[in-house]
Coordinates of C-alpha atoms in Angstrom, one line a residue:
Chain V
M8 CA 0.1 0.1 0.0
S9 CA 1.4 3.4 -0.9
D10 CA 1.5 6.1 1.4
K11 CA 0.9 9.6 0.5
S12 CA 0.5 11.5 3.5
N13 CA 2.6 14.5 3.7
K14 CA 5.9 14.0 5.9
Y15 CA 9.5 13.6 6.0
G16 CA 9.4 16.7 3.4
Y17 CA 7.2 14.9 1.0
V18 CA 4.2 16.3 -0.4
G19 CA 1.7 14.1 -2.6
V20 CA 4.0 11.5 -3.5
D21 CA 4.9 7.9 -2.3
I22 CA 6.9 8.3 1.0
P23 CA 9.8 6.0 1.0
A24 CA 9.7 3.4 4.0
Q25 CA 12.0 4.5 7.1
S26 CA 14.6 2.2 8.6
F27 CA 17.8 2.3 10.5
G28 CA 20.5 3.1 8.3
N29 CA 18.0 4.0 5.4
N30 CA 16.2 7.3 6.3
K31 CA 15.4 9.5 3.4
G32 CA 13.8 13.1 3.3
V33 CA 13.8 16.2 5.4
F34 CA 12.8 15.3 9.1
N35 CA 11.2 18.0 11.5
P36 CA 12.0 17.5 15.3
A37 CA 8.5 15.6 15.9
E38 CA 9.1 13.3 13.0
I39 CA 12.9 12.3 14.2
N40 CA 11.4 11.6 17.5
D41 CA 8.8 9.2 16.1
L42 CA 11.4 7.7 14.7
V43 CA 13.6 7.1 17.3
A44 CA 10.8 5.7 19.3
N45 CA 9.9 3.2 16.8
N46 CA 13.7 2.3 16.3
Q47 CA 13.9 3.6 12.8
W48 CA 16.2 6.6 13.1
T49 CA 20.0 6.3 12.3
S50 CA 22.1 6.8 14.9
F51 CA 25.2 4.7 14.9
G52 CA 26.9 3.0 17.8
Q53 CA 24.3 3.9 20.4
L54 CA 24.6 1.9 23.6
E55 CA 20.9 1.8 24.6
L56 CA 19.7 1.3 28.0
I57 CA 17.0 -1.2 27.4
E58 CA 15.7 -1.8 30.9
T59 CA 16.7 -1.1 34.4
Q60 CA 14.9 -3.1 37.4
E61 CA 16.1 -2.8 41.1
I62 CA 15.5 -5.5 43.8
T63 CA 13.3 -3.4 46.4
S64 CA 12.4 -6.1 49.0
T65 CA 13.5 -9.9 49.9
V66 CA 13.1 -11.9 46.9
A67 CA 14.0 -15.5 45.9
T68 CA 14.7 -14.7 42.3
F69 CA 14.7 -11.7 39.8
S70 CA 14.2 -11.3 36.4
L71 CA 15.1 -8.8 33.3
D72 CA 12.6 -10.1 30.7
N73 CA 13.2 -7.3 27.9
L74 CA 16.2 -7.8 26.1
K75 CA 15.2 -6.7 22.2
E76 CA 17.1 -9.9 21.6
N77 CA 15.8 -9.4 18.1
I78 CA 18.0 -6.1 17.7
Y79 CA 20.9 -6.7 19.1
N80 CA 23.6 -9.4 18.8
V81 CA 25.6 -8.0 21.9
H82 CA 24.2 -7.0 25.2
F83 CA 25.7 -5.5 28.4
V84 CA 24.3 -5.9 31.6
T85 CA 25.5 -4.3 35.0
I86 CA 24.8 -5.1 38.4
T87 CA 25.0 -2.6 41.5
N88 CA 25.2 -3.4 44.8
W89 CA 23.7 -6.7 44.8
L90 CA 23.2 -8.3 48.2
P91 CA 22.2 -11.9 49.2
S92 CA 19.8 -12.1 52.5
N93 CA 22.5 -14.5 54.1
D94 CA 26.1 -14.3 54.4
D95 CA 28.8 -15.8 51.8
R96 CA 26.2 -16.8 49.3
H97 CA 26.8 -16.6 45.5
I98 CA 24.9 -15.0 42.8
G99 CA 23.5 -17.0 39.9
L100 CA 22.1 -16.4 36.4
R101 CA 19.9 -18.6 34.6
F102 CA 18.9 -17.6 30.8
K103 CA 15.0 -17.8 29.8
T104 CA 13.5 -19.1 26.6
G105 CA 10.0 -18.4 25.7
G106 CA 9.9 -16.6 29.0
V107 CA 10.6 -19.7 31.1
T108 CA 13.9 -20.4 33.2
D109 CA 16.1 -23.1 31.8
S110 CA 17.4 -24.9 34.7
A111 CA 18.5 -27.8 32.8
T112 CA 22.3 -28.6 32.5
N113 CA 22.9 -26.6 29.7
Y114 CA 25.5 -24.1 31.0
Q115 CA 29.2 -24.2 31.4
Y116 CA 31.5 -21.8 32.7
A117 CA 35.2 -20.7 34.3
M118 CA 35.5 -18.3 36.7
A119 CA 39.1 -16.8 37.6
R120 CA 38.8 -15.9 41.4
N121 CA 41.4 -13.3 42.3
N122 CA 41.5 -13.7 46.3
A123 CA 44.6 -14.9 47.9
G124 CA 42.3 -17.9 49.6
A125 CA 40.0 -18.6 46.9
S126 CA 40.1 -21.5 43.9
D127 CA 39.0 -21.0 40.6
V128 CA 35.5 -22.6 39.7
R129 CA 34.7 -24.2 36.6
S130 CA 31.9 -26.5 35.7
A131 CA 31.3 -27.9 32.0
N132 CA 27.7 -29.3 32.7
D133 CA 25.5 -27.2 34.9
T134 CA 22.3 -25.9 35.9
K135 CA 23.3 -22.3 36.0
I136 CA 26.2 -20.0 35.8
W137 CA 27.8 -18.5 39.1
L138 CA 28.9 -14.9 38.5
A139 CA 30.3 -14.6 41.7
Y140 CA 31.3 -16.6 45.1
N141 CA 30.6 -15.8 48.6
V142 CA 29.2 -12.6 48.7
G143 CA 28.9 -11.0 52.2
L144 CA 26.2 -8.8 53.8
T145 CA 26.8 -5.5 55.4
R146 CA 28.7 -3.2 52.7
E147 CA 30.0 -6.2 50.9
N148 CA 28.1 -5.4 48.0
L149 CA 28.8 -7.1 44.6
N150 CA 29.2 -4.8 41.6
G151 CA 30.0 -5.7 38.1
Y152 CA 29.1 -6.2 34.8
F153 CA 28.7 -9.1 31.8
Y154 CA 28.3 -9.3 28.2
I155 CA 25.8 -11.7 26.4
Y156 CA 26.6 -12.7 22.9
N157 CA 24.1 -14.3 20.3
A158 CA 21.0 -14.1 22.7
G159 CA 18.4 -13.7 19.9
D160 CA 20.2 -16.0 17.4
S161 CA 18.4 -19.4 17.2
S162 CA 21.2 -21.0 15.3
K163 CA 23.9 -20.2 17.8
Y164 CA 24.9 -20.5 21.3
T165 CA 24.6 -18.0 24.0
F166 CA 28.2 -16.8 25.2
V167 CA 29.1 -14.6 28.4
T168 CA 32.3 -12.8 29.5
S169 CA 31.9 -11.1 33.1
Q170 CA 34.0 -9.4 35.2
N171 CA 32.7 -8.6 39.3
L172 CA 34.0 -7.4 42.5
H173 CA 33.1 -7.8 45.9
F174 CA 33.7 -8.1 49.8
G175 CA 33.3 -11.7 51.1
V176 CA 36.4 -13.5 52.7
G177 CA 38.2 -10.2 51.9
I178 CA 38.2 -8.3 48.7
D179 CA 37.4 -10.5 45.8
S180 CA 37.2 -10.0 42.3
N181 CA 36.6 -12.3 39.5
F182 CA 36.7 -12.7 35.7
Q183 CA 34.8 -15.5 33.7
S184 CA 33.6 -16.8 30.5
A185 CA 30.6 -18.8 30.3
V186 CA 28.2 -20.6 27.8
Y187 CA 24.5 -21.6 27.6
D188 CA 24.9 -24.3 25.2
T189 CA 21.7 -24.7 23.5
T190 CA 20.5 -22.8 20.4
N191 CA 17.4 -21.6 22.2
V192 CA 16.6 -18.0 21.5
V193 CA 17.3 -16.1 25.1
N194 CA 14.7 -13.5 25.8
G195 CA 15.2 -13.0 29.3
M196 CA 17.5 -13.7 32.5
E197 CA 17.0 -14.5 36.1
F198 CA 19.2 -13.9 39.2
F199 CA 19.2 -16.1 42.3
A200 CA 21.5 -16.7 45.4
S201 CA 22.9 -19.8 46.4
G202 CA 20.7 -20.2 49.2
E203 CA 17.5 -18.0 50.8
N204 CA 17.2 -14.9 49.1
M205 CA 18.3 -11.4 47.6
T206 CA 17.8 -8.2 49.6
N207 CA 19.6 -5.7 47.2
G208 CA 20.6 -5.1 43.4
I209 CA 20.1 -2.8 40.5
F210 CA 20.5 -4.5 37.0
S211 CA 20.6 -2.8 33.9
V212 CA 20.6 -4.4 30.4
Y213 CA 21.8 -2.5 27.6
G214 CA 22.0 -3.3 23.7
I215 CA 24.9 -2.6 21.4
R216 CA 23.8 -1.7 18.3
Y217 CA 25.6 -3.1 15.1
S218 CA 28.1 -5.2 16.9
Chain H
M4 CA 32.0 2.6 32.7
A5 CA 31.5 5.2 30.2
G6 CA 28.1 6.2 29.2
Q7 CA 27.8 6.1 25.5
L8 CA 29.2 4.3 22.4
I9 CA 29.9 5.7 19.0
Q10 CA 30.3 3.6 16.1
V11 CA 33.8 4.1 14.5
A12 CA 33.7 1.3 12.1
T13 CA 32.1 -1.9 11.4
T14 CA 32.6 -5.0 9.0
T15 CA 30.5 -8.3 8.5
V16 CA 32.5 -10.7 6.6
T17 CA 30.1 -13.1 4.7
S18 CA 33.0 -14.4 2.2
A19 CA 36.2 -15.2 3.2
V20 CA 38.7 -12.7 3.6
A21 CA 42.3 -12.6 4.8
S22 CA 42.1 -10.0 7.1
V23 CA 39.8 -7.3 8.4
T24 CA 41.1 -3.7 9.1
L25 CA 39.2 -1.2 11.1
T26 CA 40.2 2.3 11.4
G27 CA 39.2 5.7 12.5
I28 CA 40.9 6.1 15.9
D29 CA 41.8 9.8 16.2
S30 CA 40.8 11.0 19.9
D31 CA 42.7 10.1 22.9
D32 CA 39.0 8.5 24.3
V33 CA 39.4 4.9 24.9
Y34 CA 38.0 2.6 22.0
M35 CA 36.2 -0.7 22.2
L36 CA 36.4 -3.5 19.6
A37 CA 33.6 -6.1 19.9
F38 CA 33.8 -9.4 17.7
N39 CA 31.1 -11.5 17.2
Q40 CA 30.5 -14.9 15.5
V41 CA 33.8 -14.9 14.1
I42 CA 35.1 -18.1 12.5
G43 CA 38.1 -18.9 10.2
S44 CA 38.4 -21.0 7.2
S45 CA 40.5 -23.5 8.8
G46 CA 40.8 -25.2 12.3
N47 CA 43.1 -25.6 15.3
N48 CA 44.2 -21.8 14.5
N49 CA 44.7 -18.5 16.4
L50 CA 42.9 -15.2 16.3
E51 CA 45.1 -12.5 16.2
M52 CA 45.5 -8.8 16.2
R53 CA 47.7 -6.0 15.0
V54 CA 47.5 -2.5 15.3
T55 CA 47.6 -0.2 12.6
E56 CA 49.4 3.4 11.9
S57 CA 48.0 5.2 9.3
G58 CA 45.9 2.4 7.9
T59 CA 49.0 -0.3 7.6
P60 CA 49.3 -3.0 10.5
N61 CA 52.3 -2.9 12.4
T62 CA 54.3 -6.2 11.9
T63 CA 57.3 -5.5 14.1
S64 CA 58.0 -7.4 17.2
N65 CA 56.6 -4.7 19.6
Y66 CA 53.6 -7.1 21.0
D67 CA 53.6 -8.3 24.7
W68 CA 50.7 -10.0 25.7
A69 CA 49.6 -11.9 29.1
V70 CA 46.1 -13.4 29.8
K71 CA 44.6 -15.9 32.0
K72 CA 43.3 -19.1 30.0
L73 CA 39.8 -20.0 31.4
D74 CA 38.3 -23.8 30.5
A75 CA 35.5 -25.1 32.1
T76 CA 37.0 -28.7 31.8
T77 CA 40.5 -28.2 33.5
T78 CA 42.9 -25.9 35.3
F79 CA 43.2 -22.6 34.3
A80 CA 46.7 -21.4 33.1
N81 CA 48.7 -18.2 32.7
Q82 CA 49.5 -17.3 28.9
S83 CA 52.1 -14.7 28.4
V84 CA 54.7 -13.7 25.6
T85 CA 56.7 -10.8 24.7
N86 CA 58.0 -9.3 21.6
L87 CA 55.3 -11.1 19.3
D88 CA 54.3 -9.5 16.1
H89 CA 50.8 -9.6 17.0
F90 CA 48.2 -10.0 20.2
Y91 CA 46.4 -13.2 20.4
L92 CA 42.7 -12.8 20.9
N93 CA 42.2 -17.0 21.3
I94 CA 44.4 -19.6 20.7
Q95 CA 43.7 -22.9 19.0
V96 CA 40.3 -22.3 18.1
G97 CA 38.0 -24.4 15.6
N98 CA 36.1 -23.5 12.7
D99 CA 33.2 -25.8 12.4
P100 CA 29.8 -23.6 12.9
A101 CA 27.7 -26.8 13.2
D102 CA 29.9 -27.2 16.6
F103 CA 29.2 -23.8 17.6
E104 CA 33.1 -22.9 17.3
E105 CA 32.3 -18.9 16.8
N106 CA 34.7 -16.6 18.4
E107 CA 33.1 -13.9 20.8
G108 CA 34.9 -11.1 22.8
I109 CA 35.4 -7.5 23.6
V110 CA 38.9 -5.4 23.7
Y111 CA 39.3 -2.3 25.1
I112 CA 42.0 0.0 23.5
Y113 CA 43.8 2.8 25.4
N114 CA 46.3 5.5 24.3
A115 CA 46.1 4.6 20.8
N116 CA 46.1 8.0 19.4
N117 CA 48.8 9.3 21.6
S118 CA 51.9 9.2 20.1
S119 CA 54.0 9.5 22.9
E120 CA 52.6 6.6 24.8
Y121 CA 52.4 2.7 24.2
T122 CA 49.1 1.3 23.3
F123 CA 47.4 -0.9 25.9
I124 CA 44.8 -3.4 25.4
S125 CA 42.5 -5.7 27.7
Q126 CA 40.3 -8.3 26.4
E127 CA 37.7 -10.6 27.4
T128 CA 36.7 -13.8 25.0
V129 CA 34.8 -17.1 24.6
Y130 CA 34.7 -19.9 22.5
L131 CA 34.5 -23.5 22.5
N132 CA 37.4 -25.7 22.6
P133 CA 37.4 -27.9 19.2
F134 CA 38.9 -30.6 21.0
T135 CA 36.9 -30.9 24.0
A136 CA 33.7 -29.1 23.0
G137 CA 34.2 -27.4 26.6
L138 CA 34.0 -23.7 27.3
N139 CA 37.1 -21.7 27.0
G140 CA 38.0 -18.3 27.1
G141 CA 40.7 -15.4 28.1
Q142 CA 40.8 -12.5 29.9
G143 CA 43.7 -10.3 30.1
G144 CA 45.5 -7.6 27.8
G145 CA 48.9 -6.7 26.0
V146 CA 50.6 -3.7 25.0
F147 CA 52.3 -2.7 21.8
T148 CA 55.5 -1.0 22.9
S149 CA 55.8 1.7 20.5
A150 CA 55.1 5.3 21.3
S151 CA 53.2 5.9 17.8
A152 CA 49.8 7.0 16.8
V153 CA 47.8 4.0 16.3
N154 CA 44.7 4.6 14.2
G155 CA 43.3 1.2 14.2
V156 CA 43.5 -2.7 14.3
N157 CA 43.8 -5.4 12.0
L158 CA 42.3 -8.7 12.6
F159 CA 43.5 -12.3 11.2
F160 CA 43.6 -15.9 11.8
S161 CA 47.3 -17.3 12.3
S162 CA 46.5 -19.4 8.9
G163 CA 43.8 -19.2 6.4
N164 CA 41.0 -16.8 6.1
I165 CA 38.3 -15.1 8.0
A166 CA 35.3 -16.9 7.0
S167 CA 32.6 -15.2 8.6
G168 CA 31.9 -12.7 11.6
T169 CA 31.2 -9.2 12.4
F170 CA 34.0 -6.6 13.9
T171 CA 32.8 -3.2 15.4
L172 CA 35.1 -0.4 16.6
Y173 CA 33.6 2.2 19.0
K174 CA 34.8 4.9 20.7
V175 CA 33.7 5.2 24.4
L176 CA 32.5 8.6 25.4

């Protein structure tokens, strides 16, 4: 169907379809705002904040359910001031497919722990990815980030690299590579503690355009 | 962590090429390279990187590199070398898409544009080991020990071509 409405500087002619990387016409500010809102405006290299969610009460699990995985190949996730409800708990990550958390043995991880008393952690057939070990309580918050690769690609595994820092048994930093070794499309993620609950944490997920 | 990424250059390989060069580093900001679904034309191979000066890869032996090799199946190892003519991004990778042997990773680049400082990189990578199918990765970094103005990066495999993959260079603001 042709569109002969008057916009983008065109009058009485078919208006070109607009899309990222393919904007044609002369645009006024309102039209640009509309195109940005519809993800049709060309702006290379944006780090788009997709969503931020905060733990505001004691919960057993916490989810991010909006990844825009059909748009972005690489995602960037930040974790700020995560705390478990009980001392010395790990923070776990599972992915969601079709909105359902996958807790099957579809995960591998390899975490180097940079603590004088800590040993490295690895597993080649697990039900989750541990993002950090033995996180403490009072002002021992975990802060860090991870990247997700291929979440929306139904022909690829979903990979992760991460770095996190917290207090536990002294200062403890770690870095990690991990994989969710199925070709399921990932459309969400779930966080949890190794025991009991979680009381704090701010989680933000960003999309890295054209990565 | 910075608040914005500005895309500087991107290349998606869909037919085999010997290497990919991304240029456009022209400020003293930190730059970030993302590589996604990168696979070579031959297996048991290394994914490697050089810096470019005026668009030309520097092939001198001025690359020092050190990472922690992560492996879901065995003890981790420290890997380091000096005076190479390239950085490693991943060592001994496969090339079978059916076995999900693509390379994924992020590289941050520091001081590149500054002709009075060495150029440093930090890297975090992940891939599947072609021999064990186990999860492998590396985290660490390297330094290009030449005080020169670097304007980009050159990616390639130790032998054969890059069969597919996307490489994107961002300025971090």
